[in-house]
Structure formats: C-alpha cells, structure tokens
Amino acid sequence: MTSVPRRTTVPAERRAVVTGAAGFIGSHLCEALLQEGWLVTGIDHLRGHPADVAAHNLETLRPDPRFLLVRADLATAELDSLLDGADTVFHLAARPGVRSSWGEEFSEYVDSNVLGAHRLLDAAGRAGVRRVVVSSSSSVYGGAEDGATPETRLPTPLSPYGATKLLTEHLGLAHASRPGARTSVVALRYFTVYGPRQRTDMAIARMIDSALTGSPITVYGDGLQRRDFTFVSDAVRANLLAAQAETQAAAVNVGTGRTVTVLELIDLVGEIVGRPVVYEHSAARDGDARSTHADLTAAVKLLGYQPLVDLRTGIERQVAWRRSLAADIREPQPVGG
Ligand code: NAD
Ligand code: UGA
C-alpha cells in the first residue's frame, strides 16, 4: 500500500491530483497548478519515458514543497489514499501513441487506458472527488475529411490506441452519469499537442532534431495528411478551465481549428531553425488519420476556451527549448564554414 503524507493546513478545494505527472503534458499541468496556488500530488509509474527524460520533465516540480510525486501504477495500485481530500483529479496517465498500438504492446494500452482509468474513476467516486478531467484524444474521431469535427460526430477510431481513448472517455462519462454520482467528469479531446518536452516519437520533436542535427526523419505516406496542432500551454489552460466548467458529464475538443499538412510543417520548422528538415518517405502507417480538425464551438461555450498560441510561435518556443538542452546536439556547420 502507498502511504501519502497528509497536508492538513490547506483547504480541500485547492488539492489536485495529476496522473501522468512525469509526462509531457502532465508535467506542464503540474507547474501551472502550482503557479495557481494548488497543492499537487502527481502519480506516475515512471515507465513511460527513459529515466533521464522523466527526471527532466520533473526538474522544476521536485524541489517544490507543494508538489508530491507518488510512484504508482493506476492499473494495480491502491488508489483511495492517494485521492483522499482531493478536489480535482486531472487524469493524463495513459499509454500514448497511435502507430505503436498494433500488436503485442496493446496490452499496455488496455492496462493504462482502460483498466487504469476505470480504477481511478472508481476511487475518485469513493473519495467524493468533485471533478475529474480526463485526457481524451482527437484519435477518437478517425478523421476529419468532411471538415472540422464537432463532439456530436459519431466516433470511429482507426487505431487500437484511438479505441482505448474512446473507452477512457466513455468510462469517465459513465461514472459521472451514475445515479447520485458526486464526481463530475469533463473529457478533453486534445488535438496533437506540441511544445517543450514533447514526446520524442512525435512529428514536431523529430523535425526539430532533424533540422538541428541533419539526420533524416521518415514521412509516413505522401506528407499531405493534415493535423490540427495544439500548443501545450493551450492544452494546460483547457484543463484549468475544465476543472471549473458547469457540467456533470461532457466531452470537449481542445485544438486550434486550423490545420497544416506534414510537408507544410516541415517547411515551417526548417525556416524557424534556419536549416532544412531532412526527410525520406515511407508507406503510410496503419491507424494514422488522414486529417484532424477541431470544431471549437463547444470548447468556447462550455469552457470559455480559445487557443492563444499560433503554430509559428509555438514551434519557435519548442526550438528554443530544444536548443537550451543542446549538449547532445551538434548543429551542422554552414557549408564552407
Ligand atoms: P506521456 O507519455 O508524456 O505522459 C503519460 C505519462 O503517464 C507517462 O509519464 C507515463 O509514465 C504515465 N503512465 C502511463 N500509464 C500509467 C499507469 N498505468 N499508471 C501511472 N502512470 C502511467 O504522454 P502525453 O503526450 O503527455 O499525453 C498525456 C495524455 O494526453 C495521455 O492520456 C494521451 O493519451 C493524451 N493525449 C496526448 C496527445 C499528444 O499530442 N501528446 C494528444 C491527444 C491526447
Ligand atoms: C498525436 C499523439 O501521439 C497521440 O498520443 C494523440 O492521441 C494524437 O496526437 C491525437 O491528437 O489524438 P499524431 O497526430 O500521430 O498523434 O501526432 P504526431 O506523432 O506528431 O504525428 C503527426 C503526423 O506526422 C502524423 O500524420 C504522422 O503520420 C506524421 N509523422 C509523425 C511522420 O510522418 N513521421 C514521423 O516520424 C512522425
């Protein structure tokens, strides 16, 4: 059983639990919550990233006395004591990644995204947590070839990952819809999130590294697939807004309402870095949507959410962060230089 130090002097309404705290989005959310004056318990099994990446993600959080990290697996750990006294739980822990969800690794997706989510929601209900904000995904839609997708669009996920995220979300809504449920749930369907600390399997992180080092990346398919890219601070702000939104159970898009192709993105990253992204093409990957595109009508109405960071500004910030780490980056010298 995991023992948790009690924090008796702080009002209950300012206690948050963040699952997936050592991850890309979760670590940014913890920082924002601390800035807003919350006490934060982070839960993570610390298997989602190599140890040095998790340590980097947690770097500013660890020394803060208002932050507590608990190493626990949501699929197996005793969770009641971790949620005791929490007002809001932000549930980000998951096995992410669309293309790696085929095959044997699928059991990890089920353990974290289905069983872990259900166990957390069950414990949140028992603990009387007021609000759980669940991280869902644009991958529940399957595609947006007919235009921006509103939440009323029938979800048809194309990947095993997308199917588990739809289950995560529906488990949340089912828990919140139980008669007499004390815990309300908002599920946030993030559209491809980027920014400092982005996961290294993702497109923008790989493109920036390619432009900085000259090593090639692979474009899956023709590169004309379109994505609605969301800067991490906008995803974080959507979480803060969702904690206060007036609803018992809802799913909401979190994107920008704008899309670019992968090839357009490659040009933009090259321009910002000042060196081209080097790439080759391979076959399109199973499960990749041809297009994602958020309809933000419900996000504006329910959350008061608007994206604040445009793609160029967001990539400039991610490049600056990547350069600040640059011990392992040897930028190519100019020709003749
Ligand atoms: P991430 O891998 O960086 O963070 C997830 C964290 O959860 C990791 O630190 C991992 O160790 C932890 N974790 C996984 N399973 C766990 C378990 N069973 N118990 C405890 N900890 C566990 O991923 P991310 O990109 O920050 O994504 C965060 C959330 O947002 C996920 O739910 C993901 O599905 C969702 N999402 C992400 C994006 C994106 O573009 N990054 C888009 C849509 C949805
Ligand atoms: C991302 C996250 O990885 C998922 O966890 C998340 O749920 C999903 O967003 C979402 O929005 O729901 P994805 O859109 O595939 O998934 O994000 P990237 O990995 O950044 O890929 C963007 C595009 O670039 C995809 O079309 C992909 O095929 C392409 N890509 C990516 C490449 O061509 N090459 C690469 O090396 C990586």
Coordinates of C-alpha atoms and ligand atoms in Angstrom, one line a residue:
M1 CA 0.0 0.0 0.0
T2 CA 1.2 3.5 -0.8
S3 CA 1.4 5.9 2.1
V4 CA 0.8 9.6 1.5
P5 CA 1.8 12.4 3.8
R6 CA -1.2 14.4 5.0
R7 CA -1.4 18.1 4.2
T8 CA -3.8 19.2 6.8
T9 CA -3.4 23.0 6.6
V10 CA -4.5 23.5 3.1
P11 CA -8.2 23.9 2.1
A12 CA -9.6 20.9 0.3
E13 CA -10.6 22.9 -2.8
R14 CA -7.0 23.6 -3.6
R15 CA -5.8 20.0 -3.7
A16 CA -5.3 18.4 -7.1
V17 CA -4.1 15.0 -8.2
V18 CA -2.4 14.8 -11.6
T19 CA -1.9 11.3 -13.1
G20 CA 0.9 11.1 -15.7
A21 CA 2.7 13.9 -13.9
A22 CA 6.1 12.8 -15.2
G23 CA 4.9 13.0 -18.8
F24 CA 4.9 15.7 -21.4
I25 CA 1.6 17.4 -20.8
G26 CA 1.2 16.3 -17.2
S27 CA 4.4 18.0 -16.1
H28 CA 3.4 21.3 -17.6
L29 CA 0.0 21.0 -16.0
C30 CA 1.6 20.4 -12.6
E31 CA 3.7 23.5 -13.0
A32 CA 0.6 25.6 -13.9
L33 CA -1.4 24.3 -11.0
L34 CA 1.4 25.2 -8.6
Q35 CA 1.5 28.7 -10.1
E36 CA -2.2 28.9 -9.5
G37 CA -1.7 28.1 -5.8
W38 CA -2.8 24.4 -5.8
L39 CA -1.2 21.6 -3.8
V40 CA -0.4 18.9 -6.3
T41 CA 0.0 15.2 -5.9
G42 CA 1.5 13.7 -9.0
I43 CA 1.0 10.0 -9.8
D44 CA 3.2 8.2 -12.4
H45 CA 4.5 4.7 -12.8
L46 CA 7.6 6.2 -14.4
R47 CA 7.7 3.7 -17.2
G48 CA 6.5 6.0 -20.0
H49 CA 9.9 7.6 -20.6
P50 CA 13.6 6.9 -20.1
A51 CA 14.7 7.9 -16.6
D52 CA 16.6 11.0 -17.8
V53 CA 13.6 12.3 -19.7
A54 CA 11.2 11.8 -16.7
A55 CA 13.8 13.5 -14.5
H56 CA 14.0 16.4 -16.8
N57 CA 10.2 16.7 -17.0
L58 CA 10.1 16.7 -13.2
E59 CA 13.0 19.1 -12.7
T60 CA 11.2 22.2 -11.5
L61 CA 8.5 20.2 -9.7
R62 CA 10.6 18.0 -7.4
P63 CA 12.1 20.8 -5.3
D64 CA 8.6 22.5 -4.7
P65 CA 7.3 21.5 -1.2
R66 CA 3.7 21.8 -2.5
F67 CA 4.4 19.0 -5.0
L68 CA 4.5 15.4 -4.1
L69 CA 5.3 12.6 -6.6
V70 CA 3.9 9.1 -5.9
R71 CA 5.2 6.3 -8.0
A72 CA 2.2 4.0 -8.6
D73 CA 0.6 2.1 -11.5
L74 CA -3.1 3.0 -11.9
A75 CA -3.8 -0.5 -13.1
T76 CA -2.7 -2.2 -9.8
A77 CA -2.0 0.3 -7.0
E78 CA -4.3 1.0 -4.1
L79 CA -5.6 4.5 -5.0
D80 CA -8.0 5.5 -2.3
S81 CA -5.4 7.0 0.0
L82 CA -3.9 9.0 -2.9
L83 CA -7.2 10.7 -3.7
D84 CA -8.2 11.4 -0.1
G85 CA -9.1 15.1 0.2
A86 CA -8.6 15.9 -3.5
D87 CA -11.0 18.4 -5.1
T88 CA -10.0 17.8 -8.7
V89 CA -8.2 14.9 -10.4
F90 CA -6.6 15.5 -13.8
H91 CA -6.2 12.2 -15.4
L92 CA -3.4 12.2 -18.1
A93 CA -1.7 8.9 -17.4
A94 CA -2.0 6.7 -20.5
R95 CA 0.0 4.7 -23.0
P96 CA 0.0 7.3 -25.8
G97 CA 1.0 6.9 -29.5
V98 CA -1.2 5.9 -32.4
R99 CA 1.1 3.8 -34.6
S100 CA 2.6 1.6 -31.9
S101 CA -0.7 0.4 -30.7
W102 CA -0.9 -2.5 -33.1
G103 CA 0.4 -5.9 -31.9
E104 CA 1.7 -7.1 -28.6
E105 CA 2.1 -3.8 -26.9
F106 CA -1.7 -3.4 -27.0
S107 CA -1.9 -5.0 -23.5
E108 CA -0.1 -1.8 -22.1
Y109 CA -2.8 0.3 -23.8
V110 CA -5.5 -1.7 -22.2
D111 CA -3.9 -1.7 -18.7
S112 CA -3.3 2.0 -18.6
N113 CA -6.1 3.5 -20.8
V114 CA -8.9 1.2 -19.8
L115 CA -8.3 -0.6 -16.6
G116 CA -6.2 2.2 -15.0
A117 CA -8.9 4.8 -16.0
H118 CA -11.7 2.7 -14.6
R119 CA -9.9 2.1 -11.3
L120 CA -9.0 5.8 -10.9
L121 CA -12.6 6.8 -11.6
D122 CA -14.0 4.3 -9.2
A123 CA -11.6 5.5 -6.5
A124 CA -12.5 9.2 -7.3
G125 CA -16.1 8.4 -6.8
R126 CA -15.5 6.7 -3.4
A127 CA -13.3 9.6 -2.3
G128 CA -16.0 12.2 -3.3
V129 CA -13.7 14.0 -5.7
R130 CA -15.7 16.9 -7.1
R131 CA -14.3 16.8 -10.7
V132 CA -12.2 14.5 -12.8
V133 CA -10.8 16.0 -16.0
V134 CA -10.0 13.1 -18.3
S135 CA -7.5 13.3 -21.2
S136 CA -9.1 12.0 -24.4
S137 CA -7.9 12.4 -28.0
S138 CA -8.7 13.6 -31.5
S139 CA -7.9 10.0 -32.4
V140 CA -11.4 9.0 -31.3
Y141 CA -12.9 10.6 -34.4
G142 CA -11.0 8.6 -37.0
G143 CA -10.7 11.5 -39.4
A144 CA -12.0 14.9 -40.5
E145 CA -12.2 14.7 -44.2
D146 CA -15.6 16.3 -44.2
G147 CA -14.4 19.3 -42.2
A148 CA -14.0 20.2 -38.6
T149 CA -15.4 17.6 -36.2
P150 CA -17.9 18.6 -33.6
E151 CA -18.3 16.4 -30.5
T152 CA -21.6 15.1 -31.9
R153 CA -19.8 13.4 -34.7
L154 CA -20.0 9.6 -34.4
P155 CA -16.5 8.5 -33.2
T156 CA -14.9 5.8 -35.4
P157 CA -11.3 5.3 -34.2
L158 CA -8.9 4.0 -36.8
S159 CA -6.3 2.6 -34.3
P160 CA -6.3 0.4 -31.3
Y161 CA -5.0 3.4 -29.4
G162 CA -7.9 5.6 -30.5
A163 CA -10.3 2.8 -29.5
T164 CA -8.8 2.7 -26.0
K165 CA -9.0 6.5 -25.7
L166 CA -12.7 6.4 -26.6
L167 CA -13.1 3.8 -23.8
T168 CA -11.2 6.1 -21.4
E169 CA -13.6 8.9 -22.2
H170 CA -16.8 6.8 -22.1
L171 CA -15.8 5.2 -18.8
G172 CA -15.4 8.8 -17.4
L173 CA -18.9 9.8 -18.7
A174 CA -20.5 6.6 -17.5
H175 CA -19.0 7.0 -14.0
A176 CA -20.3 10.6 -13.9
S177 CA -23.7 9.6 -15.1
R178 CA -24.3 7.0 -12.3
P179 CA -27.4 8.0 -10.3
G180 CA -26.3 10.1 -7.3
A181 CA -22.7 10.4 -8.6
R182 CA -20.8 13.0 -6.6
T183 CA -18.0 13.2 -9.2
S184 CA -18.5 15.1 -12.5
V185 CA -16.3 14.4 -15.5
V186 CA -15.0 16.5 -18.4
A187 CA -13.2 14.7 -21.1
L188 CA -10.8 16.8 -23.2
R189 CA -10.2 15.6 -26.8
Y190 CA -6.7 17.1 -27.4
F191 CA -5.6 17.5 -31.0
T192 CA -1.9 16.6 -31.5
V193 CA -0.1 18.6 -28.7
Y194 CA 3.4 20.0 -29.1
G195 CA 5.8 22.3 -27.3
P196 CA 8.8 21.9 -24.9
R197 CA 9.3 18.3 -23.6
Q198 CA 7.2 16.9 -26.4
R199 CA 7.5 13.1 -26.7
T200 CA 10.3 12.1 -29.0
D201 CA 8.1 9.8 -31.1
M202 CA 6.1 12.8 -32.3
A203 CA 6.4 14.6 -35.6
I204 CA 7.5 18.2 -34.5
A205 CA 10.1 16.9 -32.0
R206 CA 11.6 14.7 -34.7
M207 CA 11.5 17.5 -37.3
I208 CA 13.3 19.9 -35.0
D209 CA 16.0 17.3 -34.2
S210 CA 16.4 16.6 -37.9
A211 CA 16.9 20.3 -38.7
L212 CA 19.4 20.7 -35.9
T213 CA 21.4 17.6 -36.5
G214 CA 21.0 16.9 -40.2
S215 CA 19.8 13.3 -39.5
P216 CA 16.8 12.3 -41.7
I217 CA 13.3 11.5 -40.5
T218 CA 10.7 9.4 -42.2
V219 CA 7.5 11.0 -43.5
Y220 CA 4.7 8.4 -43.4
G221 CA 2.9 8.4 -46.7
D222 CA 2.7 11.4 -49.0
G223 CA 3.0 14.0 -46.3
L224 CA -0.3 15.6 -47.3
Q225 CA -2.1 14.3 -44.2
R226 CA -3.4 17.3 -42.1
R227 CA -3.2 17.9 -38.4
D228 CA -4.6 20.5 -36.0
F229 CA -1.6 21.1 -33.8
T230 CA -2.2 22.4 -30.2
F231 CA 0.5 24.2 -28.2
V232 CA 0.9 22.6 -24.7
S233 CA 0.0 25.8 -22.8
D234 CA -3.3 25.8 -24.5
A235 CA -3.9 22.2 -23.6
V236 CA -3.0 23.0 -20.0
R237 CA -5.3 26.0 -19.9
A238 CA -8.1 23.9 -21.2
N239 CA -7.5 21.6 -18.2
L240 CA -7.7 24.5 -15.7
L241 CA -10.9 25.8 -17.4
A242 CA -12.4 22.2 -17.4
A243 CA -11.9 22.0 -13.7
Q244 CA -14.5 24.8 -13.2
A245 CA -16.9 24.2 -16.2
E246 CA -20.5 23.8 -15.2
T247 CA -21.5 20.3 -16.3
Q248 CA -21.9 16.8 -14.9
A249 CA -20.5 14.9 -17.9
A250 CA -19.2 16.2 -21.2
A251 CA -16.6 15.6 -23.9
V252 CA -14.9 18.7 -25.5
N253 CA -12.4 19.3 -28.3
V254 CA -9.2 21.1 -27.5
G255 CA -7.4 22.2 -30.7
T256 CA -7.0 25.4 -32.7
G257 CA -9.5 24.9 -35.6
R258 CA -6.6 25.3 -38.1
T259 CA -4.7 22.6 -39.9
V260 CA -1.5 22.1 -41.8
T261 CA 0.0 19.3 -43.8
V262 CA 3.1 17.4 -42.6
L263 CA 5.0 18.8 -45.6
E264 CA 4.0 22.4 -44.8
L265 CA 5.1 21.8 -41.2
I266 CA 8.5 20.5 -42.4
D267 CA 9.0 23.8 -44.3
L268 CA 8.0 25.9 -41.3
V269 CA 10.3 24.0 -38.9
G270 CA 13.2 24.3 -41.4
E271 CA 12.5 28.1 -41.7
I272 CA 12.4 28.6 -37.9
V273 CA 15.6 26.5 -37.2
G274 CA 17.3 28.1 -40.2
R275 CA 18.2 24.7 -41.7
P276 CA 16.1 22.2 -43.6
V277 CA 14.4 19.2 -42.1
V278 CA 16.0 16.2 -43.9
Y279 CA 13.4 13.5 -44.8
E280 CA 12.5 10.5 -46.8
H281 CA 9.1 8.9 -47.5
S282 CA 7.9 5.5 -46.4
A283 CA 4.5 3.9 -46.6
A284 CA 1.6 5.5 -44.7
R285 CA 1.1 3.9 -41.3
D286 CA -1.9 1.9 -40.2
G287 CA -4.1 3.9 -37.9
D288 CA -3.0 7.4 -38.9
A289 CA -5.9 9.6 -39.7
R290 CA -5.8 11.5 -43.0
S291 CA -6.9 14.6 -41.3
T292 CA -7.8 16.0 -37.8
H293 CA -9.6 19.3 -37.4
A294 CA -11.2 20.6 -34.2
D295 CA -14.6 22.3 -34.2
L296 CA -14.2 24.6 -31.1
T297 CA -17.9 25.6 -30.7
A298 CA -18.4 23.5 -27.6
A299 CA -15.0 24.4 -26.1
V300 CA -15.8 28.1 -26.4
K301 CA -19.3 27.7 -24.9
L302 CA -18.6 25.2 -22.1
L303 CA -15.0 26.1 -21.1
G304 CA -14.6 29.6 -22.4
Y305 CA -11.5 28.2 -24.2
Q306 CA -9.7 29.8 -27.1
P307 CA -6.3 28.8 -28.4
L308 CA -3.8 31.6 -27.6
V309 CA -0.5 30.3 -29.3
D310 CA -0.2 30.1 -33.1
L311 CA 1.8 27.4 -34.8
R312 CA 4.8 29.6 -35.6
T313 CA 5.1 31.0 -32.1
G314 CA 4.7 27.5 -30.6
I315 CA 7.4 26.0 -32.8
E316 CA 9.7 28.9 -32.0
R317 CA 9.3 28.1 -28.3
Q318 CA 9.9 24.4 -28.8
V319 CA 13.0 25.1 -30.9
A320 CA 14.4 27.5 -28.2
W321 CA 13.8 24.8 -25.5
R322 CA 15.4 22.1 -27.6
R323 CA 18.4 24.4 -28.2
S324 CA 18.7 25.1 -24.5
L325 CA 19.3 21.3 -23.9
A326 CA 21.7 21.2 -26.7
A327 CA 24.5 19.3 -25.0
D328 CA 23.9 16.3 -27.4
I329 CA 23.2 18.5 -30.4
R330 CA 26.0 19.3 -32.8
E331 CA 24.4 21.7 -35.2
P332 CA 25.8 21.2 -38.7
Q333 CA 28.3 23.9 -39.7
P334 CA 27.4 26.1 -42.7
V335 CA 28.9 24.8 -45.9
G336 CA 32.4 26.3 -46.3
G337 CA 32.2 27.5 -42.7
Ligands
NAD1 P1 3.3 11.0 -21.9 O1 3.7 9.6 -22.2 O2 4.4 12.0 -22.0 O3 2.7 11.0 -20.4 C1 2.0 10.0 -19.9 C2 2.5 9.6 -18.5 O4 1.7 8.6 -17.9 C3 3.9 9.0 -18.6 O5 4.8 9.7 -17.7 C4 3.7 7.5 -18.1 O6 4.8 7.1 -17.3 C5 2.4 7.7 -17.2 N1 1.6 6.4 -17.2 C6 1.2 5.7 -18.2 N2 0.5 4.6 -17.8 C7 0.4 4.8 -16.4 C8 -0.2 4.0 -15.4 N3 -0.8 2.9 -15.7 N4 0.0 4.4 -14.1 C9 0.7 5.5 -13.8 N5 1.3 6.3 -14.7 C10 1.2 5.9 -16.0 O7 2.1 11.4 -22.8 P2 1.5 12.8 -23.2 O8 1.8 13.1 -24.6 O9 1.9 13.8 -22.2 O10 -0.1 12.5 -23.1 C11 -0.8 12.8 -21.9 C12 -2.2 12.4 -22.1 O11 -2.8 13.1 -23.2 C13 -2.5 10.9 -22.5 O12 -3.7 10.5 -21.9 C14 -2.6 10.9 -24.0 O13 -3.4 9.8 -24.5 C15 -3.4 12.2 -24.2 N6 -3.2 12.8 -25.5 C16 -2.0 13.3 -25.9 C17 -1.8 14.0 -27.1 C18 -0.5 14.5 -27.6 O14 -0.5 15.0 -28.7 N7 0.6 14.4 -26.8 C19 -2.9 14.1 -27.9 C20 -4.2 13.6 -27.5 C21 -4.3 13.0 -26.3
UGA2 C1 -0.6 12.5 -31.5 C2 -0.3 11.8 -30.2 O1 0.9 11.0 -30.4 C3 -1.3 10.8 -29.7 O2 -1.0 10.4 -28.5 C4 -2.6 11.6 -29.7 O3 -3.6 11.0 -29.2 C5 -2.9 12.2 -31.0 O4 -1.9 13.1 -31.4 C6 -4.2 13.0 -31.1 O5 -4.3 14.1 -31.4 O6 -5.2 12.3 -30.7 P1 -0.3 12.1 -34.1 O7 -1.3 13.0 -34.6 O8 0.0 10.9 -34.8 O9 -0.7 11.6 -32.6 O10 1.0 13.1 -33.8 P2 2.4 13.1 -34.4 O11 3.2 11.9 -33.9 O12 3.0 14.4 -34.1 O13 2.2 12.9 -36.0 C7 1.6 13.9 -36.8 C8 1.7 13.5 -38.2 O14 3.1 13.4 -38.6 C9 1.0 12.1 -38.5 O15 0.3 12.2 -39.7 C10 2.2 11.2 -38.6 O16 2.0 10.2 -39.6 C11 3.3 12.1 -39.2 N1 4.6 11.6 -38.8 C12 5.0 11.5 -37.4 C13 5.5 11.3 -39.7 O17 5.3 11.4 -40.9 N2 6.8 10.9 -39.3 C14 7.2 10.8 -38.0 O18 8.3 10.4 -37.7 C15 6.2 11.1 -37.0

